[in-house]
């Protein structure tokens, strides 16, 4: 039912309203149990995680996650790969903005953040000697991450790009020398290609290709969409100024992830019958944790629909417990710390060095796999550069709650 909708934003808003009047978990019209309480969410993700099938958003083959030991090792090495390069020092944000802007210095929403993050993480996705793999990564980002996960253009017709790209990844991985599967060799990985090649076990090239594709989605898709939100909200609320401080951007990033969590829901499948907060859950039932609803609860957050980065100067215990932009427990995104670091660094560079304005063609956020900004564009110009007026009929409006 939901896949026939262009955007799921109206559903998210309705679920938030139902959660505000519900006393505990409740079932949606199509039967899925919906959780909008931080304590119940923690019970599902951490305290009673054994009641659910093992879950991993990225370290999995099809619906089946890698073994716990392999996920732990891969997560540990992923952090090392991401931290190995000094991306902050080597990345030319001005060149990336120029490449992604049109002739009017406009960055198109639902696209430019992913493009910039793709460039930022390029050294740790597939190092320069992986030429063919880099071309496939670019194709995947354009034809799948943007077109399907963000915009949703491909929902109503067969999606052939992902299988073809995975087949291309698999062919290229077969041509590369296989790394030995011992811990020391895995620790020498310099990019995600090396990481998936070095994973131990009887994984086929097709399996490793799927893992590579999912890791690209993790590092590029989620982070890129959030960067768009950070810059957009920063411009609207007066953070794009030469005097902006790094700690201000840090609080802005946290508030952005609260109000517009890119991963707007977490889904778990019950492995056995049990109860959550007095509600019976049947074996095989899907449980949907509404991150967006938890992040917008009036019982936890003062003025929950307003952008208020200063709330993060002294967050309460309830607010810390209710903050789930990357999930919790074993299924938590392994690169969450590094993603936040990248968002803070790039957000600070852009907001400090560029003047900007925002235009929307639609006012409401766009929700598919990811929660993205409304259609429109952000215009960035540096002091002394030419700025063009917006096109006729396009208005500057505050994004809706």
Tab-separated table of C-alpha atoms in Angstrom:
chain	number	residue	atom	x	y	z
A	1	UNK	CA	0.000	0.000	0.000
A	2	UNK	CA	2.661	2.497	1.012
A	3	UNK	CA	4.792	1.870	-2.074
A	4	UNK	CA	2.087	3.373	-4.284
A	5	UNK	CA	2.569	6.759	-2.642
A	6	UNK	CA	4.948	9.340	-4.002
A	7	UNK	CA	5.880	10.531	-0.516
A	8	UNK	CA	5.144	9.038	2.888
A	9	UNK	CA	5.247	12.359	4.753
A	10	UNK	CA	1.478	12.458	5.353
A	11	UNK	CA	1.706	8.992	6.895
A	12	UNK	CA	4.539	10.055	9.191
A	13	UNK	CA	2.609	13.089	10.382
A	14	UNK	CA	-0.516	11.017	11.025
A	15	UNK	CA	1.492	8.432	12.961
A	16	UNK	CA	3.030	11.194	15.068
A	17	UNK	CA	-0.450	12.472	15.897
A	18	UNK	CA	-1.708	8.986	16.784
A	19	UNK	CA	1.343	8.441	18.984
A	20	UNK	CA	0.694	11.683	20.858
A	21	UNK	CA	-2.694	10.334	22.000
A	22	UNK	CA	-1.748	6.677	22.463
A	23	UNK	CA	-0.826	5.070	25.767
A	24	UNK	CA	1.855	2.680	24.578
A	25	UNK	CA	2.405	0.786	21.298
A	26	UNK	CA	-0.502	0.605	18.833
A	27	UNK	CA	-1.228	-1.034	15.518
A	28	UNK	CA	-1.420	0.855	12.271
A	29	UNK	CA	-4.242	0.286	9.791
A	30	UNK	CA	-2.238	-2.359	7.939
A	31	UNK	CA	-1.498	-4.270	11.166
A	32	UNK	CA	2.112	-3.333	11.926
A	33	UNK	CA	2.806	-2.567	15.579
A	34	UNK	CA	4.027	1.009	15.929
A	35	UNK	CA	6.309	2.127	18.765
A	36	UNK	CA	6.797	5.800	19.581
A	37	UNK	CA	8.157	5.514	23.123
A	38	UNK	CA	11.872	5.519	23.891
A	39	UNK	CA	11.635	2.908	26.669
A	40	UNK	CA	9.667	0.479	24.492
A	41	UNK	CA	12.113	1.125	21.637
A	42	UNK	CA	15.038	0.290	23.894
A	43	UNK	CA	13.291	-2.909	24.946
A	44	UNK	CA	13.043	-3.973	21.307
A	45	UNK	CA	16.536	-2.897	20.261
A	46	UNK	CA	18.570	-3.731	23.369
A	47	UNK	CA	16.960	-5.257	26.450
A	48	UNK	CA	14.843	-7.908	24.699
A	49	UNK	CA	16.645	-8.029	21.362
A	50	UNK	CA	16.699	-11.850	21.529
A	51	UNK	CA	12.941	-11.798	20.896
A	52	UNK	CA	13.644	-10.529	17.365
A	53	UNK	CA	15.426	-11.864	14.341
A	54	UNK	CA	19.020	-10.612	14.045
A	55	UNK	CA	19.033	-7.347	12.134
A	56	UNK	CA	21.639	-5.357	10.276
A	57	UNK	CA	20.862	-2.595	7.846
A	58	UNK	CA	24.108	-2.945	5.905
A	59	UNK	CA	26.146	-5.978	6.967
A	60	UNK	CA	23.764	-8.541	5.537
A	61	UNK	CA	23.187	-10.741	2.498
A	62	UNK	CA	19.596	-10.257	1.413
A	63	UNK	CA	17.554	-10.277	4.654
A	64	UNK	CA	20.114	-12.413	6.497
A	65	UNK	CA	22.738	-10.554	8.538
A	66	UNK	CA	26.298	-11.764	8.735
A	67	UNK	CA	27.203	-13.690	11.856
A	68	UNK	CA	27.601	-11.670	15.027
A	69	UNK	CA	31.366	-12.266	15.113
A	70	UNK	CA	31.778	-11.192	11.483
A	71	UNK	CA	29.575	-8.124	11.953
A	72	UNK	CA	31.611	-7.087	14.964
A	73	UNK	CA	34.903	-7.505	13.101
A	74	UNK	CA	33.612	-5.749	9.986
A	75	UNK	CA	32.231	-2.839	12.040
A	76	UNK	CA	35.534	-2.441	13.853
A	77	UNK	CA	37.507	-2.396	10.625
A	78	UNK	CA	35.007	-0.073	8.954
A	79	UNK	CA	35.740	2.547	11.599
A	80	UNK	CA	39.470	2.088	11.050
A	81	UNK	CA	39.100	2.458	7.271
A	82	UNK	CA	37.060	5.645	7.660
A	83	UNK	CA	39.521	7.105	10.133
A	84	UNK	CA	42.660	6.125	8.224
A	85	UNK	CA	42.485	9.029	5.751
A	86	UNK	CA	42.584	12.639	6.877
A	87	UNK	CA	39.493	13.489	4.837
A	88	UNK	CA	38.964	16.852	6.512
A	89	UNK	CA	42.379	18.096	5.413
A	90	UNK	CA	42.386	16.618	1.914
A	91	UNK	CA	38.860	17.512	0.764
A	92	UNK	CA	38.310	20.609	-1.399
A	93	UNK	CA	34.769	21.651	-0.512
A	94	UNK	CA	34.879	24.692	-2.847
A	95	UNK	CA	35.650	22.509	-5.867
A	96	UNK	CA	32.861	20.085	-4.923
A	97	UNK	CA	30.303	22.896	-4.564
A	98	UNK	CA	31.312	24.309	-7.966
A	99	UNK	CA	31.014	20.908	-9.644
A	100	UNK	CA	27.571	20.244	-8.174
A	101	UNK	CA	26.115	23.730	-8.755
A	102	UNK	CA	24.382	24.845	-11.917
A	103	UNK	CA	25.154	28.094	-13.767
A	104	UNK	CA	23.144	30.030	-11.167
A	105	UNK	CA	25.071	28.621	-8.206
A	106	UNK	CA	22.100	26.423	-7.288
A	107	UNK	CA	22.361	23.039	-5.608
A	108	UNK	CA	19.343	20.876	-6.354
A	109	UNK	CA	17.731	19.305	-3.306
A	110	UNK	CA	17.566	15.505	-2.969
A	111	UNK	CA	20.786	15.229	-5.003
A	112	UNK	CA	23.589	17.609	-4.124
A	113	UNK	CA	24.317	16.333	-0.599
A	114	UNK	CA	24.782	12.779	-1.822
A	115	UNK	CA	27.053	14.035	-4.603
A	116	UNK	CA	29.201	16.019	-2.191
A	117	UNK	CA	29.479	13.188	0.341
A	118	UNK	CA	30.344	10.784	-2.493
A	119	UNK	CA	33.307	13.029	-3.296
A	120	UNK	CA	34.228	13.437	0.371
A	121	UNK	CA	34.364	9.694	1.038
A	122	UNK	CA	35.874	8.791	-2.347
A	123	UNK	CA	39.318	7.876	-0.913
A	124	UNK	CA	37.803	5.363	1.515
A	125	UNK	CA	35.099	3.901	-0.736
A	126	UNK	CA	37.262	2.744	-3.609
A	127	UNK	CA	40.764	4.102	-3.815
A	128	UNK	CA	41.848	5.592	-7.136
A	129	UNK	CA	43.289	2.377	-8.521
A	130	UNK	CA	39.786	0.819	-8.529
A	131	UNK	CA	38.766	2.754	-11.647
A	132	UNK	CA	35.955	0.492	-12.878
A	133	UNK	CA	34.536	0.086	-9.374
A	134	UNK	CA	34.484	3.851	-8.918
A	135	UNK	CA	32.459	4.158	-12.117
A	136	UNK	CA	29.993	1.590	-10.805
A	137	UNK	CA	29.756	3.439	-7.489
A	138	UNK	CA	28.882	6.648	-9.331
A	139	UNK	CA	26.278	4.784	-11.372
A	140	UNK	CA	24.789	3.255	-8.216
A	141	UNK	CA	24.593	6.612	-6.431
A	142	UNK	CA	22.811	8.235	-9.389
A	143	UNK	CA	20.512	5.430	-10.518
A	144	UNK	CA	19.613	3.910	-7.154
A	145	UNK	CA	20.464	6.006	-4.081
A	146	UNK	CA	19.075	9.195	-5.628
A	147	UNK	CA	16.460	7.827	-8.022
A	148	UNK	CA	15.047	5.118	-5.747
A	149	UNK	CA	15.966	5.603	-2.076
A	150	UNK	CA	15.558	9.404	-2.065
A	151	UNK	CA	13.267	10.471	-4.916
A	152	UNK	CA	11.367	7.204	-5.395
A	153	UNK	CA	10.998	7.416	-9.175
A	154	UNK	CA	11.550	3.689	-9.661
A	155	UNK	CA	8.990	2.387	-7.173
A	156	UNK	CA	6.291	1.560	-9.728
A	157	UNK	CA	8.406	-0.205	-12.318
A	158	UNK	CA	10.931	-3.035	-12.196
A	159	UNK	CA	14.191	-1.770	-10.787
A	160	UNK	CA	16.991	-3.285	-12.841
A	161	UNK	CA	19.882	-1.011	-11.925
A	162	UNK	CA	20.781	-2.554	-8.554
A	163	UNK	CA	21.111	-6.173	-9.845
A	164	UNK	CA	23.161	-4.951	-12.797
A	165	UNK	CA	25.435	-2.853	-10.605
A	166	UNK	CA	25.882	-5.700	-8.124
A	167	UNK	CA	26.814	-7.963	-11.019
A	168	UNK	CA	29.347	-5.370	-12.124
A	169	UNK	CA	30.776	-5.125	-8.625
A	170	UNK	CA	31.017	-8.912	-8.428
A	171	UNK	CA	32.871	-9.114	-11.750
A	172	UNK	CA	35.362	-6.442	-10.697
A	173	UNK	CA	35.905	-8.035	-7.281
A	174	UNK	CA	36.637	-11.390	-8.949
A	175	UNK	CA	39.403	-9.712	-10.948
A	176	UNK	CA	41.112	-8.257	-7.882
A	177	UNK	CA	43.562	-10.337	-5.858
A	178	UNK	CA	41.810	-12.018	-2.943
A	179	UNK	CA	43.065	-10.858	0.430
A	180	UNK	CA	43.858	-13.486	3.018
A	181	UNK	CA	41.139	-13.855	5.619
A	182	UNK	CA	43.196	-13.313	8.745
A	183	UNK	CA	42.714	-10.396	11.112
A	184	UNK	CA	46.072	-8.814	10.331
A	185	UNK	CA	45.301	-8.645	6.620
A	186	UNK	CA	41.838	-7.211	7.217
A	187	UNK	CA	43.376	-4.540	9.416
A	188	UNK	CA	45.445	-3.379	6.419
A	189	UNK	CA	42.324	-2.458	4.414
A	190	UNK	CA	42.582	1.049	2.973
A	191	UNK	CA	39.070	1.300	1.518
A	192	UNK	CA	35.704	-0.469	1.490
A	193	UNK	CA	36.754	-2.607	-1.463
A	194	UNK	CA	39.670	-4.006	0.556
A	195	UNK	CA	37.370	-4.498	3.530
A	196	UNK	CA	34.811	-6.653	1.700
A	197	UNK	CA	37.555	-8.599	-0.091
A	198	UNK	CA	39.204	-9.367	3.236
A	199	UNK	CA	36.136	-10.590	5.116
A	200	UNK	CA	36.656	-14.203	6.203
A	201	UNK	CA	34.269	-17.014	5.385
A	202	UNK	CA	32.843	-18.627	2.284
A	203	UNK	CA	31.389	-15.472	0.804
A	204	UNK	CA	30.938	-15.437	-2.960
A	205	UNK	CA	31.885	-12.478	-5.118
A	206	UNK	CA	28.163	-11.735	-5.444
A	207	UNK	CA	27.837	-11.667	-1.644
A	208	UNK	CA	30.804	-9.326	-1.288
A	209	UNK	CA	29.394	-7.127	-4.055
A	210	UNK	CA	26.115	-6.795	-2.161
A	211	UNK	CA	27.968	-5.863	1.034
A	212	UNK	CA	29.942	-3.216	-0.863
A	213	UNK	CA	26.757	-1.773	-2.327
A	214	UNK	CA	25.091	-1.571	1.099
A	215	UNK	CA	28.150	0.081	2.653
A	216	UNK	CA	28.091	2.720	-0.093
A	217	UNK	CA	24.426	3.418	0.721
A	218	UNK	CA	25.331	3.737	4.398
A	219	UNK	CA	28.242	6.141	3.939
A	220	UNK	CA	26.850	8.197	1.049
A	221	UNK	CA	23.048	8.083	1.117
A	222	UNK	CA	22.173	8.716	4.739
A	223	UNK	CA	24.985	11.192	5.356
A	224	UNK	CA	24.398	13.095	2.119
A	225	UNK	CA	20.702	13.696	2.769
A	226	UNK	CA	21.438	14.874	6.311
A	227	UNK	CA	24.052	17.326	5.009
A	228	UNK	CA	21.385	18.931	2.822
A	229	UNK	CA	19.156	19.362	5.881
A	230	UNK	CA	22.011	20.831	7.956
A	231	UNK	CA	22.884	23.456	5.342
A	232	UNK	CA	19.248	24.233	4.534
A	233	UNK	CA	18.265	24.737	8.190
A	234	UNK	CA	21.509	26.571	8.904
A	235	UNK	CA	20.725	29.113	6.187
A	236	UNK	CA	17.123	29.525	7.293
A	237	UNK	CA	18.066	30.077	10.922
A	238	UNK	CA	21.052	32.375	10.562
A	239	UNK	CA	23.997	30.009	10.922
A	240	UNK	CA	25.643	30.810	7.566
A	241	UNK	CA	27.915	33.611	8.722
A	242	UNK	CA	31.695	33.998	8.983
A	243	UNK	CA	31.470	34.106	12.789
A	244	UNK	CA	29.634	30.807	13.239
A	245	UNK	CA	31.377	28.620	15.815
A	246	UNK	CA	32.052	24.882	15.492
A	247	UNK	CA	30.019	24.146	18.630
A	248	UNK	CA	27.028	25.952	17.103
A	249	UNK	CA	27.204	23.707	14.052
A	250	UNK	CA	27.613	20.679	16.305
A	251	UNK	CA	24.336	21.500	18.059
A	252	UNK	CA	22.705	22.245	14.690
A	253	UNK	CA	23.674	18.790	13.406
A	254	UNK	CA	22.140	17.136	16.475
A	255	UNK	CA	18.957	19.156	16.143
A	256	UNK	CA	18.747	18.350	12.432
A	257	UNK	CA	19.015	14.631	13.162
A	258	UNK	CA	16.322	15.008	15.811
A	259	UNK	CA	13.774	16.894	13.734
A	260	UNK	CA	14.466	15.213	10.389
A	261	UNK	CA	16.045	11.807	11.129
A	262	UNK	CA	17.093	10.440	7.761
A	263	UNK	CA	16.451	6.900	9.025
A	264	UNK	CA	12.872	7.726	9.985
A	265	UNK	CA	11.971	4.207	11.122
A	266	UNK	CA	13.573	1.033	12.420
A	267	UNK	CA	11.901	-2.299	11.657
A	268	UNK	CA	12.281	-5.558	13.548
A	269	UNK	CA	10.649	-8.979	13.009
A	270	UNK	CA	9.554	-10.976	16.068
A	271	UNK	CA	11.318	-14.320	16.414
A	272	UNK	CA	8.926	-15.494	19.123
A	273	UNK	CA	5.639	-14.464	20.713
A	274	UNK	CA	6.086	-11.987	23.565
A	275	UNK	CA	4.749	-8.743	25.029
A	276	UNK	CA	5.924	-5.147	24.647
A	277	UNK	CA	4.579	-2.694	27.226
A	278	UNK	CA	1.524	-4.902	27.727
A	279	UNK	CA	0.844	-5.428	24.003
A	280	UNK	CA	1.081	-8.940	22.550
A	281	UNK	CA	3.477	-9.474	19.656
A	282	UNK	CA	3.087	-12.570	17.494
A	283	UNK	CA	5.927	-14.570	15.994
A	284	UNK	CA	6.768	-13.232	12.545
A	285	UNK	CA	5.101	-9.870	13.193
A	286	UNK	CA	6.792	-6.667	12.094
A	287	UNK	CA	7.435	-4.005	14.706
A	288	UNK	CA	8.050	-0.473	13.440
A	289	UNK	CA	9.899	1.969	15.689
A	290	UNK	CA	8.979	5.483	14.586
A	291	UNK	CA	12.188	7.412	15.135
A	292	UNK	CA	10.539	10.554	13.787
A	293	UNK	CA	7.669	10.252	16.277
A	294	UNK	CA	9.985	9.651	19.252
A	295	UNK	CA	12.079	12.656	18.211
A	296	UNK	CA	8.957	14.866	18.049
A	297	UNK	CA	7.210	13.823	21.246
A	298	UNK	CA	5.851	16.775	23.206
A	299	UNK	CA	6.297	14.757	26.404
A	300	UNK	CA	10.085	14.801	25.899
A	301	UNK	CA	10.917	17.846	23.779
A	302	UNK	CA	9.923	21.428	24.479
A	303	UNK	CA	8.519	22.979	21.257
A	304	UNK	CA	9.191	19.694	19.420
A	305	UNK	CA	8.469	21.002	15.908
A	306	UNK	CA	10.756	24.021	16.155
A	307	UNK	CA	14.419	24.121	15.179
A	308	UNK	CA	16.158	24.813	18.494
A	309	UNK	CA	19.840	23.744	18.465
A	310	UNK	CA	20.418	25.372	21.876
A	311	UNK	CA	18.454	22.544	23.510
A	312	UNK	CA	21.600	20.431	23.060
A	313	UNK	CA	23.662	22.613	25.371
A	314	UNK	CA	22.091	20.818	28.357
A	315	UNK	CA	19.910	17.935	27.160
A	316	UNK	CA	17.885	16.069	29.776
A	317	UNK	CA	18.234	12.353	30.502
A	318	UNK	CA	14.883	11.746	28.793
A	319	UNK	CA	16.095	13.553	25.698
A	320	UNK	CA	19.331	11.568	25.549
A	321	UNK	CA	17.376	8.335	25.914
A	322	UNK	CA	14.888	9.392	23.238
A	323	UNK	CA	17.514	10.341	20.658
A	324	UNK	CA	17.818	7.470	18.147
A	325	UNK	CA	19.035	8.817	14.780
A	326	UNK	CA	21.294	5.791	14.267
A	327	UNK	CA	19.321	3.241	16.283
A	328	UNK	CA	20.688	1.344	19.256
A	329	UNK	CA	22.015	-2.088	20.082
A	330	UNK	CA	23.602	-4.534	17.669
A	331	UNK	CA	21.768	-3.098	14.668
A	332	UNK	CA	23.079	0.420	15.276
A	333	UNK	CA	24.857	2.028	12.327
A	334	UNK	CA	28.557	1.219	12.882
A	335	UNK	CA	29.788	4.453	11.287
A	336	UNK	CA	27.533	6.831	13.217
A	337	UNK	CA	30.363	8.644	15.003
A	338	UNK	CA	32.308	9.236	11.812
A	339	UNK	CA	29.170	10.354	9.934
A	340	UNK	CA	28.445	12.982	12.581
A	341	UNK	CA	32.072	14.126	12.458
A	342	UNK	CA	31.826	14.565	8.669
A	343	UNK	CA	28.527	16.455	8.968
A	344	UNK	CA	29.940	18.807	11.585
A	345	UNK	CA	33.084	19.499	9.555
A	346	UNK	CA	31.397	20.004	6.180
A	347	UNK	CA	28.477	21.903	7.675
A	348	UNK	CA	30.881	24.271	9.389
A	349	UNK	CA	32.926	24.867	6.216
A	350	UNK	CA	29.867	25.586	4.086
A	351	UNK	CA	27.973	27.736	6.584
A	352	UNK	CA	31.049	29.749	7.522
A	353	UNK	CA	32.340	30.400	3.996
A	354	UNK	CA	29.186	30.690	1.892
A	355	UNK	CA	26.240	33.023	1.844
A	356	UNK	CA	23.062	31.256	0.873
A	357	UNK	CA	19.344	31.235	0.188
A	358	UNK	CA	16.804	28.434	-0.069
A	359	UNK	CA	13.915	27.988	-2.506
A	360	UNK	CA	11.230	25.305	-2.399
A	361	UNK	CA	8.962	24.004	-5.136
A	362	UNK	CA	7.107	22.074	-2.451
A	363	UNK	CA	6.906	22.819	1.247
A	364	UNK	CA	6.739	19.337	2.733
A	365	UNK	CA	9.716	16.988	3.203
A	366	UNK	CA	9.969	14.053	0.817
A	367	UNK	CA	9.953	10.587	2.377
A	368	UNK	CA	10.868	7.313	0.747
A	369	UNK	CA	13.616	5.088	2.112
A	370	UNK	CA	15.224	8.301	3.397
A	371	UNK	CA	13.653	11.488	4.792
A	372	UNK	CA	14.826	14.180	2.385
A	373	UNK	CA	14.252	17.949	2.024
A	374	UNK	CA	11.416	19.233	-0.169
A	375	UNK	CA	12.025	19.648	-3.884
A	376	UNK	CA	13.803	22.897	-4.644
A	377	UNK	CA	17.329	24.189	-4.376
A	378	UNK	CA	19.852	25.898	-2.157
A	379	UNK	CA	21.952	28.689	-3.661
A	380	UNK	CA	25.466	29.107	-2.287
A	381	UNK	CA	27.764	31.977	-3.218
A	382	UNK	CA	31.030	33.197	-1.776
A	383	UNK	CA	31.684	36.867	-1.098
A	384	UNK	CA	32.403	38.675	-4.383
A	385	UNK	CA	30.714	36.026	-6.569
A	386	UNK	CA	27.654	36.750	-8.694
A	387	UNK	CA	24.291	35.700	-7.272
A	388	UNK	CA	21.246	35.277	-9.498
A	389	UNK	CA	17.614	35.918	-8.515
A	390	UNK	CA	15.258	32.953	-8.195
A	391	UNK	CA	13.209	31.819	-11.171
A	392	UNK	CA	9.680	33.176	-11.566
A	393	UNK	CA	7.028	31.431	-9.501
A	394	UNK	CA	9.445	29.911	-7.008
A	395	UNK	CA	8.976	31.180	-3.486
A	396	UNK	CA	11.166	31.116	-0.432
A	397	UNK	CA	9.218	29.366	2.316
A	398	UNK	CA	10.016	27.824	5.654
A	399	UNK	CA	9.956	24.046	5.455
A	400	UNK	CA	6.866	22.566	7.091
A	401	UNK	CA	6.912	20.702	10.403
